[in-house]
Coordinates of C-alpha atoms in Angstrom, one line a residue:
X20 CA 83.6 -67.3 -62.0
X21 CA 83.7 -66.2 -58.4
X22 CA 80.5 -64.8 -56.7
X23 CA 80.5 -61.4 -54.9
X24 CA 80.8 -61.7 -51.1
X25 CA 77.4 -59.9 -50.7
X26 CA 74.4 -58.9 -52.7
X27 CA 72.5 -55.7 -51.9
X28 CA 69.1 -56.6 -50.4
X29 CA 66.0 -55.8 -52.6
X30 CA 62.6 -55.1 -51.3
X31 CA 60.3 -58.1 -51.5
X32 CA 58.2 -58.1 -54.6
X33 CA 54.5 -58.0 -53.5
X34 CA 52.5 -60.4 -55.5
X35 CA 49.1 -59.0 -56.5
X36 CA 46.2 -60.3 -54.3
X37 CA 44.3 -63.1 -55.9
X38 CA 41.2 -61.9 -57.7
X39 CA 39.0 -63.7 -55.1
X40 CA 40.3 -61.6 -52.2
X41 CA 39.9 -58.3 -54.1
X42 CA 36.3 -59.3 -54.8
X43 CA 35.8 -60.0 -51.1
X44 CA 36.9 -56.6 -50.0
X45 CA 34.8 -54.9 -52.7
X46 CA 31.8 -56.9 -51.7
X47 CA 32.2 -56.0 -48.0
X48 CA 32.2 -52.3 -48.7
X49 CA 29.1 -52.7 -50.8
X50 CA 27.4 -54.6 -48.1
X51 CA 28.1 -51.9 -45.6
X52 CA 26.7 -49.3 -47.9
X53 CA 23.7 -51.5 -48.5
X54 CA 23.1 -52.0 -44.8
X55 CA 23.4 -48.3 -44.2
X56 CA 20.8 -47.6 -46.9
X57 CA 18.5 -50.2 -45.4
X58 CA 19.0 -48.7 -41.9
X59 CA 18.1 -45.2 -43.2
X60 CA 15.1 -46.6 -44.9
X61 CA 13.9 -48.4 -41.8
X62 CA 14.5 -45.2 -39.7
X63 CA 12.5 -43.2 -42.3
X64 CA 9.8 -45.8 -42.2
X65 CA 9.7 -45.7 -38.4
X66 CA 9.7 -41.9 -38.4
X67 CA 6.9 -41.9 -41.0
X68 CA 4.9 -44.4 -39.0
X69 CA 5.4 -42.5 -35.7
X70 CA 4.5 -39.2 -37.4
X71 CA 1.3 -40.7 -38.9
X72 CA 0.4 -42.2 -35.5
X73 CA 1.1 -38.9 -33.7
X74 CA -1.1 -37.1 -36.3
X75 CA -3.9 -39.6 -35.9
X76 CA -3.8 -39.4 -32.1
X77 CA -3.6 -35.6 -32.2
X78 CA -6.5 -35.3 -34.6
X79 CA -8.6 -37.7 -32.4
X80 CA -7.8 -35.7 -29.3
X81 CA -8.7 -32.5 -31.0
X82 CA -12.0 -33.8 -32.4
X83 CA -13.1 -35.1 -29.0
X84 CA -12.1 -31.9 -27.3
X85 CA -14.2 -30.0 -29.8
X86 CA -17.1 -32.3 -29.1
X87 CA -16.8 -31.6 -25.4
X88 CA -16.5 -27.8 -26.0
X89 CA -19.8 -28.0 -28.0
X90 CA -21.4 -30.0 -25.2
X91 CA -20.8 -27.2 -22.7
X92 CA -21.3 -24.3 -25.1
X93 CA -24.3 -23.1 -23.1
X94 CA -22.1 -22.8 -20.0
X95 CA -24.4 -25.1 -17.9
X96 CA -22.9 -28.5 -17.7
X97 CA -25.2 -30.4 -15.3
X98 CA -25.8 -34.0 -14.2
X99 CA -27.9 -34.7 -17.4
X100 CA -24.9 -34.0 -19.6
X101 CA -22.5 -36.4 -17.9
X102 CA -23.6 -39.6 -19.8
X103 CA -23.2 -37.7 -23.0
X104 CA -19.8 -36.6 -22.1
X105 CA -18.5 -40.0 -21.0
X106 CA -17.7 -41.4 -24.4
X107 CA -15.8 -38.3 -25.8
X108 CA -13.9 -37.9 -22.6
X109 CA -12.9 -41.6 -22.6
X110 CA -11.9 -41.4 -26.3
X111 CA -10.0 -38.2 -25.7
X112 CA -8.2 -39.9 -22.8
X113 CA -7.1 -42.8 -25.0
X114 CA -6.0 -40.4 -27.7
X115 CA -3.9 -38.3 -25.3
X116 CA -2.3 -41.5 -23.8
X117 CA -1.5 -42.8 -27.3
X118 CA -0.1 -39.4 -28.3
X119 CA 2.1 -39.2 -25.2
X120 CA 3.4 -42.8 -25.8
X121 CA 4.3 -42.1 -29.5
X122 CA 6.0 -38.7 -28.6
X123 CA 8.4 -40.4 -26.1
X124 CA 10.4 -41.4 -29.2
X125 CA 11.0 -37.7 -30.0
X126 CA 11.4 -36.5 -26.4
X127 CA 15.3 -36.2 -26.5
X128 CA 15.1 -34.1 -29.6
X129 CA 12.3 -31.9 -28.1
X130 CA 14.2 -31.4 -24.9
X131 CA 17.4 -30.4 -26.9
X132 CA 15.4 -27.6 -28.5
X133 CA 15.2 -25.7 -25.2
X134 CA 18.0 -23.2 -26.0
X135 CA 16.5 -22.1 -29.3
X136 CA 15.3 -18.5 -28.9
X137 CA 11.6 -17.8 -28.5
X138 CA 10.0 -21.2 -29.3
X139 CA 12.6 -23.5 -27.8
X140 CA 11.3 -23.7 -24.2
X141 CA 7.8 -24.3 -25.5
X142 CA 8.9 -27.1 -27.7
X143 CA 11.0 -28.6 -24.9
X144 CA 8.0 -28.6 -22.6
X145 CA 5.9 -30.8 -24.9
X146 CA 6.8 -34.2 -23.3
X147 CA 5.9 -33.0 -19.8
X148 CA 2.7 -31.4 -21.0
X149 CA 1.7 -34.6 -22.6
X150 CA 2.4 -36.6 -19.4
X151 CA 0.2 -34.2 -17.4
X152 CA -2.5 -34.3 -20.0
X153 CA -2.4 -38.1 -20.0
X154 CA -2.9 -38.3 -16.2
X155 CA -5.6 -35.7 -16.0
X156 CA -7.5 -37.2 -19.0
X157 CA -7.4 -40.6 -17.4
X158 CA -8.7 -39.2 -14.1
X159 CA -11.5 -37.4 -16.0
X160 CA -12.5 -40.5 -18.0
X161 CA -12.5 -42.9 -15.0
X162 CA -14.2 -40.3 -12.8
X163 CA -17.0 -39.8 -15.4
X164 CA -17.4 -43.5 -15.6
X165 CA -18.0 -43.7 -11.9
X166 CA -20.4 -40.8 -12.0
X167 CA -22.4 -42.3 -14.9
X168 CA -22.7 -45.6 -13.0
X169 CA -23.9 -43.8 -9.9
X170 CA -26.3 -41.6 -11.9
X171 CA -28.0 -44.6 -13.5
X172 CA -29.6 -45.5 -10.1
X173 CA -29.7 -42.0 -8.6
X174 CA -32.8 -40.6 -10.1
X175 CA -32.9 -36.8 -10.0
X176 CA -29.9 -36.2 -7.7
X177 CA -28.2 -32.8 -8.0
X178 CA -24.7 -32.7 -9.4
X179 CA -23.0 -31.8 -6.0
X180 CA -24.9 -34.6 -4.2
X181 CA -24.1 -37.1 -7.0
X182 CA -20.4 -36.2 -7.0
X183 CA -20.2 -36.6 -3.2
X184 CA -21.9 -40.0 -3.4
X185 CA -19.3 -41.1 -6.0
X186 CA -16.4 -40.0 -3.7
X187 CA -18.0 -41.6 -0.6
X188 CA -18.5 -45.0 -2.4
X189 CA -15.1 -45.2 -4.2
X190 CA -12.3 -44.3 -1.8
X191 CA -9.8 -46.7 -3.5
X192 CA -10.4 -45.1 -6.9
X193 CA -9.8 -41.6 -5.5
X194 CA -6.6 -42.8 -3.9
X195 CA -5.4 -43.9 -7.4
X196 CA -6.6 -40.5 -8.8
X197 CA -4.5 -38.8 -6.2
X198 CA -1.4 -40.7 -7.3
X199 CA -2.0 -39.8 -10.9
X200 CA -2.5 -36.1 -10.0
X201 CA 0.9 -36.1 -8.2
X202 CA 2.5 -37.5 -11.4
X203 CA 0.9 -34.7 -13.4
X204 CA 1.9 -32.1 -10.8
X205 CA 5.5 -33.3 -10.8
X206 CA 5.6 -33.2 -14.7
X207 CA 4.2 -29.6 -14.7
X208 CA 6.6 -28.5 -12.0
X209 CA 9.5 -29.1 -14.4
X210 CA 8.3 -26.4 -16.8
X211 CA 9.2 -22.8 -16.3
X212 CA 6.0 -21.2 -17.5
X213 CA 7.5 -17.7 -17.7
X214 CA 9.8 -18.9 -20.6
X215 CA 6.9 -20.2 -22.8
X216 CA 5.3 -18.3 -25.6
X217 CA 3.2 -15.5 -24.3
X218 CA -0.2 -17.1 -25.1
X219 CA 0.8 -20.2 -23.1
X220 CA 2.7 -18.7 -20.2
X221 CA -0.2 -17.4 -18.1
X222 CA -2.6 -20.4 -18.7
X223 CA 0.2 -22.8 -17.8
X224 CA 1.1 -20.9 -14.7
X225 CA -2.6 -21.1 -13.6
X226 CA -2.6 -24.8 -14.5
X227 CA 0.4 -25.4 -12.3
X228 CA -1.5 -23.9 -9.4
X229 CA -4.6 -26.0 -10.1
X230 CA -2.3 -29.0 -10.2
X231 CA -1.3 -28.5 -6.5
X232 CA -5.0 -28.0 -5.7
X233 CA -5.9 -31.2 -7.5
X234 CA -3.3 -33.2 -5.7
X235 CA -4.5 -31.8 -2.3
X236 CA -8.2 -32.2 -3.1
X237 CA -7.9 -35.8 -4.3
X238 CA -5.8 -36.6 -1.3
X239 CA -8.6 -35.3 0.9
X240 CA -11.3 -36.9 -1.2
X241 CA -12.2 -39.7 1.3
X242 CA -13.0 -37.1 3.9
X243 CA -14.7 -34.5 1.6
X244 CA -18.2 -36.0 1.8
X245 CA -18.4 -35.4 5.5
X246 CA -16.7 -32.0 5.2
X247 CA -19.2 -30.9 2.6
X248 CA -22.3 -32.1 4.3
X249 CA -23.1 -35.4 2.5
X250 CA -24.1 -37.1 5.7
X251 CA -25.6 -34.0 7.2
X252 CA -25.0 -30.2 7.2
X253 CA -21.7 -28.9 8.3
X254 CA -21.0 -25.3 9.4
X255 CA -17.9 -23.3 9.4
X256 CA -17.0 -20.0 11.0
X257 CA -15.5 -17.3 8.7
X258 CA -13.2 -14.8 10.4
X259 CA -12.6 -11.7 8.4
X260 CA -9.3 -10.3 9.6
X261 CA -8.2 -6.7 9.0
X262 CA -4.5 -7.0 8.6
X263 CA -4.1 -3.2 8.6
X264 CA -4.4 -3.8 12.4
X265 CA -2.1 -6.7 12.7
X266 CA -2.9 -9.5 15.2
X267 CA -1.2 -12.9 15.7
X268 CA -3.2 -14.9 13.1
X269 CA -3.3 -12.1 10.6
X270 CA -5.3 -9.2 11.8
X271 CA -8.1 -7.8 14.1
X272 CA -11.2 -10.0 13.7
X273 CA -13.4 -7.3 12.1
X274 CA -16.4 -9.5 11.0
X275 CA -17.7 -13.0 11.7
X276 CA -19.8 -15.1 9.4
X277 CA -21.2 -18.6 9.7
X278 CA -21.7 -20.6 6.5
X279 CA -23.5 -24.0 6.3
X280 CA -22.7 -26.6 3.6
X281 CA -25.4 -29.2 2.8
X282 CA -24.9 -31.9 0.2
X283 CA -22.0 -29.9 -1.3
X284 CA -24.0 -26.7 -1.7
X285 CA -23.0 -23.7 0.5
X286 CA -25.7 -21.6 2.0
X287 CA -25.7 -17.8 2.5
X288 CA -22.8 -16.3 4.5
X289 CA -24.3 -14.4 7.4
X290 CA -21.6 -11.8 8.0
X291 CA -21.9 -9.6 11.1
X292 CA -19.7 -7.1 13.0
X293 CA -17.5 -9.0 15.4
X294 CA -18.6 -6.6 18.2
X295 CA -22.1 -8.2 17.8
X296 CA -20.8 -11.6 19.0
X297 CA -20.6 -11.7 22.8
X298 CA -22.8 -12.2 25.8
X299 CA -22.0 -10.1 28.8
X300 CA -23.7 -12.6 31.1
X301 CA -21.5 -15.5 30.0
X302 CA -18.1 -16.5 31.5
X303 CA -15.2 -15.4 29.3
X304 CA -11.5 -16.2 29.9
X305 CA -9.2 -13.4 31.1
X306 CA -7.2 -11.6 28.5
X307 CA -3.5 -12.4 28.2
X308 CA -1.5 -10.1 30.5
X309 CA 0.0 -7.9 27.7
X310 CA -3.5 -7.2 26.3
X311 CA -4.7 -6.4 29.7
X312 CA -1.8 -4.1 30.5
X313 CA -1.3 -2.3 27.2
X314 CA -4.9 -2.4 25.8
X315 CA -7.1 -2.4 28.9
X316 CA -8.8 -5.6 27.7
X317 CA -10.1 -7.5 30.7
X318 CA -11.8 -10.5 29.1
X319 CA -11.5 -12.3 25.8
X320 CA -14.4 -12.2 23.3
X321 CA -14.3 -13.6 19.7
X322 CA -13.0 -10.3 18.3
X323 CA -9.8 -10.5 20.3
X324 CA -9.4 -14.3 20.5
X325 CA -6.6 -14.6 18.1
X326 CA -3.7 -14.0 20.5
X327 CA -2.0 -17.2 19.6
X328 CA -0.2 -17.3 16.2
X329 CA -1.0 -21.0 16.0
X330 CA -4.4 -21.1 14.3
X331 CA -5.3 -24.6 15.6
X332 CA -4.9 -23.2 19.1
X333 CA -6.8 -20.0 18.2
X334 CA -9.5 -22.0 16.3
X335 CA -10.3 -24.1 19.3
X336 CA -10.7 -21.0 21.5
X337 CA -12.8 -19.2 18.9
X338 CA -15.0 -22.2 18.4
X339 CA -15.7 -22.5 22.1
X340 CA -16.4 -18.8 22.5
X341 CA -18.8 -18.8 19.5
X342 CA -20.7 -21.8 20.8
X343 CA -21.1 -20.0 24.2
X344 CA -22.0 -16.6 22.8
X345 CA -23.9 -17.4 19.7
X346 CA -25.3 -20.8 20.7
X347 CA -23.9 -22.5 17.5
X348 CA -21.3 -25.2 17.2
X349 CA -19.1 -25.1 14.1
X350 CA -17.0 -27.7 12.5
X351 CA -14.0 -25.5 11.7
X352 CA -12.6 -22.0 11.4
X353 CA -11.6 -20.2 8.2
X354 CA -9.7 -16.9 8.3
X355 CA -9.6 -14.4 5.4
X356 CA -7.7 -11.1 5.3
X357 CA -7.6 -8.2 3.0
X358 CA -4.8 -9.7 0.9
X359 CA -7.0 -12.8 0.3
X360 CA -10.0 -10.7 -0.7
X361 CA -7.7 -8.7 -3.1
X362 CA -6.5 -11.9 -4.8
X363 CA -9.9 -13.5 -5.1
X364 CA -11.7 -10.4 -6.2
X365 CA -8.9 -9.8 -8.8
X366 CA -9.6 -13.3 -10.2
X367 CA -13.3 -12.8 -10.7
X368 CA -13.6 -9.0 -11.1
X369 CA -15.2 -6.7 -12.0
X370 CA -17.8 -6.8 -9.2
X371 CA -20.8 -4.6 -9.2
X372 CA -21.6 -3.8 -5.5
X373 CA -25.2 -2.7 -4.9
X374 CA -25.2 1.0 -3.9
X375 CA -21.9 1.8 -5.7
X376 CA -21.4 3.1 -9.2
X377 CA -17.7 2.1 -9.4
X378 CA -17.0 -1.6 -10.2
X379 CA -14.7 -3.3 -7.6
X380 CA -11.5 -4.9 -9.0
X381 CA -8.4 -6.3 -7.4
X382 CA -6.5 -3.1 -8.1
X383 CA -9.0 -0.7 -6.5
X384 CA -10.3 -3.0 -3.8
X385 CA -8.5 -1.4 -0.8
X386 CA -9.4 2.1 -1.9
X387 CA -13.0 1.1 -2.4
X388 CA -13.1 -0.5 1.0
X389 CA -11.8 2.7 2.6
X390 CA -14.4 4.7 0.7
X391 CA -17.2 2.3 1.8
X392 CA -15.9 2.5 5.4
X393 CA -15.7 6.3 5.3
X394 CA -19.2 6.6 3.7
X395 CA -21.4 3.6 4.4
X396 CA -23.3 2.3 1.3
X397 CA -26.8 2.6 2.8
X398 CA -26.7 6.3 3.5
X399 CA -23.4 7.7 2.2
X400 CA -23.1 9.7 5.5
X401 CA -19.7 10.4 6.9
X402 CA -18.8 10.2 10.6
X403 CA -19.1 14.0 10.7
X404 CA -22.5 14.2 9.0
X405 CA -24.1 11.2 10.7
X406 CA -22.5 11.4 14.1
X407 CA -20.2 8.6 15.4
X408 CA -23.0 6.4 16.9
X409 CA -25.0 6.1 13.7
X410 CA -21.9 5.9 11.4
X411 CA -20.4 3.2 13.7
X412 CA -23.5 1.0 13.2
X413 CA -23.2 1.2 9.4
X414 CA -19.4 1.3 8.8
X415 CA -19.1 -2.4 7.9
X416 CA -22.3 -2.7 5.8
X417 CA -20.2 -3.1 2.7
X418 CA -18.9 -6.5 3.7
X419 CA -22.2 -8.5 3.1
X420 CA -22.7 -6.4 -0.1
X421 CA -19.2 -7.3 -1.4
X422 CA -19.7 -11.0 -0.5
X423 CA -23.0 -11.1 -2.3
X424 CA -21.6 -9.5 -5.4
X425 CA -18.8 -12.0 -5.5
X426 CA -21.2 -15.0 -5.0
X427 CA -23.5 -13.7 -7.8
X428 CA -20.6 -13.5 -10.2
X429 CA -19.4 -17.1 -9.3
X430 CA -22.9 -18.5 -9.5
X431 CA -23.3 -16.9 -12.9
X432 CA -20.2 -18.6 -14.2
X433 CA -18.7 -15.3 -15.3
X434 CA -15.1 -16.0 -14.3
X435 CA -12.0 -18.0 -15.3
X436 CA -11.8 -21.1 -13.0
X437 CA -8.1 -21.5 -13.5
X438 CA -7.5 -17.9 -12.5
X439 CA -9.6 -18.2 -9.4
X440 CA -7.8 -21.4 -8.4
X441 CA -4.5 -19.7 -8.9
X442 CA -5.6 -16.8 -6.7
X443 CA -6.9 -19.2 -4.0
X444 CA -3.7 -21.2 -4.0
X445 CA -1.6 -18.0 -3.7
X446 CA -3.8 -16.9 -0.7
X447 CA -3.4 -20.3 1.0
X448 CA 0.4 -20.4 0.4
X449 CA 0.7 -16.8 1.8
X450 CA -1.7 -17.8 4.7
X451 CA -4.0 -15.0 3.7
X452 CA -6.5 -17.8 3.9
X453 CA -6.1 -20.3 6.7
X454 CA -8.3 -23.4 7.3
X455 CA -8.6 -25.2 10.6
X456 CA -11.0 -28.1 10.8
X457 CA -12.1 -30.3 13.7
X458 CA -12.0 -33.4 11.4
X459 CA -8.6 -35.0 12.0
X460 CA -8.2 -36.6 8.6
X461 CA -8.8 -33.4 6.6
X462 CA -6.9 -31.3 9.2
X463 CA -3.9 -33.5 8.6
X464 CA -3.9 -32.8 4.9
X465 CA -4.3 -29.1 5.5
X466 CA -1.3 -29.2 7.9
X467 CA 0.7 -31.1 5.4
X468 CA 0.3 -28.3 2.8
X469 CA 0.8 -25.6 5.5
X470 CA -2.7 -24.3 5.0
X471 CA -4.0 -24.6 8.5
X472 CA -2.0 -21.7 10.0
X473 CA -0.1 -24.0 12.4
X474 CA 3.1 -22.9 14.1
X475 CA 5.3 -25.9 13.5
X476 CA 9.1 -26.0 14.2
X477 CA 11.1 -28.3 12.1
X478 CA 13.0 -31.0 14.0
X479 CA 16.7 -30.2 14.4
X480 CA 16.3 -26.8 12.6
X481 CA 16.6 -23.3 13.8
X482 CA 13.4 -21.2 13.9
X483 CA 12.6 -17.6 13.4
X484 CA 9.0 -16.6 13.6
X485 CA 8.2 -12.9 14.1
X486 CA 4.7 -12.1 15.5
X487 CA 3.5 -8.5 15.9
X488 CA 0.4 -7.4 17.7
X489 CA -0.9 -3.9 17.0
X490 CA -2.1 -2.7 20.4
X491 CA -2.9 0.9 19.3
X492 CA -6.5 0.6 18.1
X493 CA -5.4 2.0 14.7
X494 CA -4.6 0.9 11.1
X495 CA -0.9 1.7 11.1
X496 CA 0.0 -1.7 9.7
X497 CA -1.5 -0.6 6.4
X498 CA 1.7 1.5 5.8
X499 CA 4.3 0.1 8.2
X500 CA 7.4 -1.5 6.8
X501 CA 9.4 -4.2 8.6
X502 CA 12.6 -6.1 7.8
X503 CA 14.8 -8.6 9.7
X504 CA 18.5 -9.2 9.9
X505 CA 19.5 -12.5 11.5
X506 CA 23.0 -13.6 12.5
X507 CA 24.2 -16.9 14.1
X508 CA 27.8 -17.5 15.3
X509 CA 29.6 -20.1 17.4
X510 CA 32.0 -17.9 19.3
X511 CA 33.0 -20.6 21.8
X512 CA 33.4 -23.4 19.3
X513 CA 31.1 -25.7 17.3
X514 CA 30.6 -27.9 20.3
X515 CA 29.1 -25.0 22.4
X516 CA 25.7 -23.2 22.0
X517 CA 25.5 -20.7 19.2
X518 CA 24.8 -17.0 19.8
X519 CA 21.9 -15.7 17.7
X520 CA 20.9 -12.0 17.1
X521 CA 17.7 -11.0 15.5
X522 CA 17.3 -7.3 14.6
X523 CA 13.8 -6.3 13.5
X524 CA 13.6 -2.8 11.9
X525 CA 10.3 -1.0 11.7
X526 CA 9.7 2.0 9.5
X527 CA 6.7 4.3 9.7
X528 CA 6.8 6.2 6.4
X529 CA 4.2 8.9 7.2
X530 CA 5.5 11.9 8.9
X531 CA 3.1 13.9 11.1
X532 CA 4.9 16.9 12.5
X533 CA 4.1 17.6 16.1
X534 CA 2.2 14.4 16.6
X535 CA 1.7 13.2 20.2
X536 CA 1.1 9.5 20.9
X537 CA -2.5 9.0 22.1
X538 CA -3.3 5.4 23.1
X539 CA -7.0 5.9 23.6
X540 CA -9.4 3.9 21.3
X541 CA -10.9 6.4 18.8
X542 CA -11.9 6.9 15.2
X543 CA -10.7 9.8 13.0
X544 CA -12.3 11.8 10.2
X545 CA -11.6 8.9 7.8
X546 CA -9.8 5.6 7.4
X547 CA -6.5 7.0 6.4
X548 CA -6.4 9.2 9.5
X549 CA -6.0 5.9 11.5
X550 CA -2.8 5.1 9.6
X551 CA -1.1 8.4 10.6
X552 CA -0.7 7.6 14.3
X553 CA 1.9 6.1 16.6
X554 CA 2.6 2.4 16.4
X555 CA 1.9 0.6 19.7
X556 CA 3.4 -2.9 19.2
X557 CA 3.8 -6.1 21.2
X558 CA 6.5 -8.0 19.4
X559 CA 7.1 -11.7 19.9
X560 CA 9.9 -13.8 18.4
X561 CA 9.4 -17.5 18.4
X562 CA 12.7 -19.5 18.5
X563 CA 13.7 -23.1 19.2
X564 CA 12.7 -24.5 22.5
X565 CA 15.6 -24.4 25.0
X566 CA 16.9 -21.0 23.7
X567 CA 18.1 -18.6 26.4
X568 CA 17.6 -14.9 26.2
X569 CA 20.8 -12.9 26.6
X570 CA 19.5 -9.3 26.0
X571 CA 16.6 -7.3 24.5
X572 CA 16.9 -3.8 23.1
X573 CA 14.4 -1.4 21.7
X574 CA 11.5 -2.5 24.0
X575 CA 10.3 -1.4 27.4
X576 CA 12.6 -3.2 29.8
X577 CA 9.7 -3.9 32.1
X578 CA 7.8 -5.7 29.3
X579 CA 10.6 -8.1 28.3
X580 CA 9.7 -11.8 28.8
X581 CA 11.0 -15.2 27.7
X582 CA 9.1 -18.4 28.1
X583 CA 7.7 -21.5 26.5
X584 CA 5.6 -20.9 23.4
X585 CA 3.2 -23.0 21.4
X586 CA 4.2 -26.4 20.0
X587 CA 7.6 -26.8 21.6
X588 CA 9.0 -23.3 20.9
X589 CA 10.4 -20.4 23.0
X590 CA 8.8 -17.0 22.9
X591 CA 10.9 -13.8 23.4
X592 CA 8.7 -10.7 23.8
X593 CA 8.5 -7.0 24.6
X594 CA 6.5 -3.8 24.0
X595 CA 7.4 -0.5 22.3
X596 CA 5.9 2.6 20.9
X597 CA 7.1 4.6 17.9
X598 CA 6.1 8.0 16.3
X599 CA 4.8 8.3 12.7
X600 CA 7.7 9.1 10.4
X601 CA 10.2 7.2 12.6
X602 CA 12.4 4.2 12.3
X603 CA 12.8 1.8 15.2
X604 CA 14.9 -1.4 15.8
X605 CA 14.2 -4.2 18.2
X606 CA 17.1 -6.5 18.9
X607 CA 17.0 -9.9 20.6
X608 CA 20.2 -11.8 21.5
X609 CA 19.9 -15.3 22.7
X610 CA 21.7 -18.7 22.8
X611 CA 20.4 -21.4 20.7
X612 CA 20.0 -25.0 22.2
X613 CA 23.3 -27.0 21.9
X614 CA 21.8 -29.5 19.4
X615 CA 21.8 -26.8 16.7
X616 CA 25.4 -27.0 15.3
X617 CA 27.2 -25.7 12.2
X618 CA 27.1 -29.1 10.7
X619 CA 23.7 -29.7 8.9
X620 CA 22.4 -26.3 10.0
X621 CA 19.0 -25.3 8.6
X622 CA 16.8 -22.3 9.3
X623 CA 13.0 -22.2 9.1
X624 CA 11.6 -18.6 8.8
X625 CA 7.8 -18.3 9.3
X626 CA 6.3 -15.1 7.9
X627 CA 3.4 -13.8 10.0
X628 CA 0.0 -14.2 8.4
X629 CA -1.4 -10.8 7.4
X630 CA 2.1 -9.1 7.3
X631 CA 3.5 -7.9 4.0
X632 CA 6.5 -9.5 2.2
X633 CA 9.3 -9.7 4.7
X634 CA 12.8 -8.5 3.6
X635 CA 15.3 -10.8 5.3
X636 CA 19.1 -11.0 5.6
X637 CA 20.7 -14.1 7.2
X638 CA 24.4 -14.6 8.1
X639 CA 25.3 -18.0 9.6
X640 CA 29.0 -18.4 10.4
X641 CA 29.9 -16.0 7.6
X642 CA 27.6 -17.6 5.0
X643 CA 25.0 -15.1 4.0
X644 CA 21.7 -15.0 2.1
X645 CA 19.2 -12.2 1.3
X646 CA 15.6 -12.7 0.2
X647 CA 12.1 -11.3 0.6
X648 CA 9.8 -13.9 2.1
X649 CA 6.4 -13.8 0.5
X650 CA 5.2 -17.4 1.2
X651 CA 4.2 -18.6 4.6
X652 CA 7.6 -20.3 5.2
X653 CA 11.1 -20.1 4.0
X654 CA 13.6 -22.9 4.6
X655 CA 17.3 -22.3 4.2
X656 CA 20.6 -24.1 4.8
X657 CA 24.0 -22.6 4.0
X658 CA 25.0 -25.4 1.7
X659 CA 21.6 -26.4 0.3
X660 CA 19.9 -23.3 -0.8
X661 CA 16.4 -22.2 0.1
X662 CA 12.9 -23.1 -0.8
X663 CA 9.5 -21.7 0.1

């Protein structure tokens, strides 16, 4: 029989896999499931172990913290308590360090909780809070150990003296403490306190301020014993500046006080009217020409010595004048204005000032000062009832009384230290408080933080520093408003000098119909009367060295000047007068030095100490920014944003 030419192809018949191979696949899947179960069990065990460890460390930290709270329950923690505190502080430090280490495992999950409404930001902040807590707890534990060691051979030393001896004998340890404090400060700076739960927001904001203080203080630690009188008394001159009558470093020097620090303990502040400091028989330097021409001042006494906006320059002059006129040499100069007093009093208020029925607070401070000025505390007589001569002698009597009330409250411990530290830092950052010291080491740290009132251009950057000097013998700056608009262009090309224009607008908001400007020094019926007068102002604009003035508008043409300023700057200046209720604009146009180019451009704006928040608009080659400068400095670059 013949075969067909072709046979239709059939799919290959798949033989079933041998039983052994099927078993292999089945075993593999079971193994994976088994391994997964094992992994989950291990993870659960690790989580359980971590949670137990976290709980134990947290409980330990809480218990030792409670022990410390009980130790200081009487509010008087003194040198005798330090040995008792050493063990719980050390144990608390170990507990916080262990807690922070265990919680690192959960940090990614905690950070991821940030977007959750209400509680999320607080949960996300836990890792950073633990880092800060670890560093501060270790500083406290090691610091107490050093104090306890020093105390064992110190006898009956006072706590301030004991603390200073520890700092003086352990500079290396305090250098390490400073490093730890910077780590804590950096961790806290990553947290937006305003987003935390309400009960935590304010305390954390205050702690963030204390963190900066702690870093600065520990950095200065090696020099603090000398500064605080460990090797002998140190004295400092306190200048109380009334920024309602603006001067270059913050205001007219209304009162002067000398405070001595011995073994870390400050003595009484002897405040006196600045007019009481001066010897007519001594040689005094001639007044700057603008003060001579527009104020009739022939010679410089302490009360008018703050012509330079650079406090280190002013401080040296004031120190020399005080040594000559009062016969006392001081180791530094500290300035305080009304804004600083407002912040500090607000932190420790209420204050009960002897002779006044109304407690003084931060909110009513300025009004209370005006009332005390109008009616001196001793007599309550006004300028009209007592006569100008008697009233004039008593018009500043409230200053020592207010200082005494504040010191009594602090000595009694009736205040929140975190709140006070927060207020002090705000005052330093705004330059409402400025500190210039003779000691170079401490002065360098003050300069680093911008707390010494120095006028310092930034290398390669543009500079804009407005300095007003009220020459009218009045208090118009209490109500005056000022703003600045600043423009920079390169009309001839980027390789040619830029053209800058600064327009400063002044607004006197109090209208006084029919008012006639009267430049004579005189008092009025009350304090507010001195704010309803003409503004007599000498304006200076500090700009980069090498700048060339093109034109000046809004000032007396005969008063215009341009010349070298302090610390490698150029000062453009002029004088003007304006009526109450008026608006006035001063405009300076000038060419910047050729090294300031569009590429890498940066601008440093320095707000004058004592002046209020400064509204500012900047336009550089078409790139604009608007802000209100409240801190001492504002640094901006078109591409890099801004930072105070």
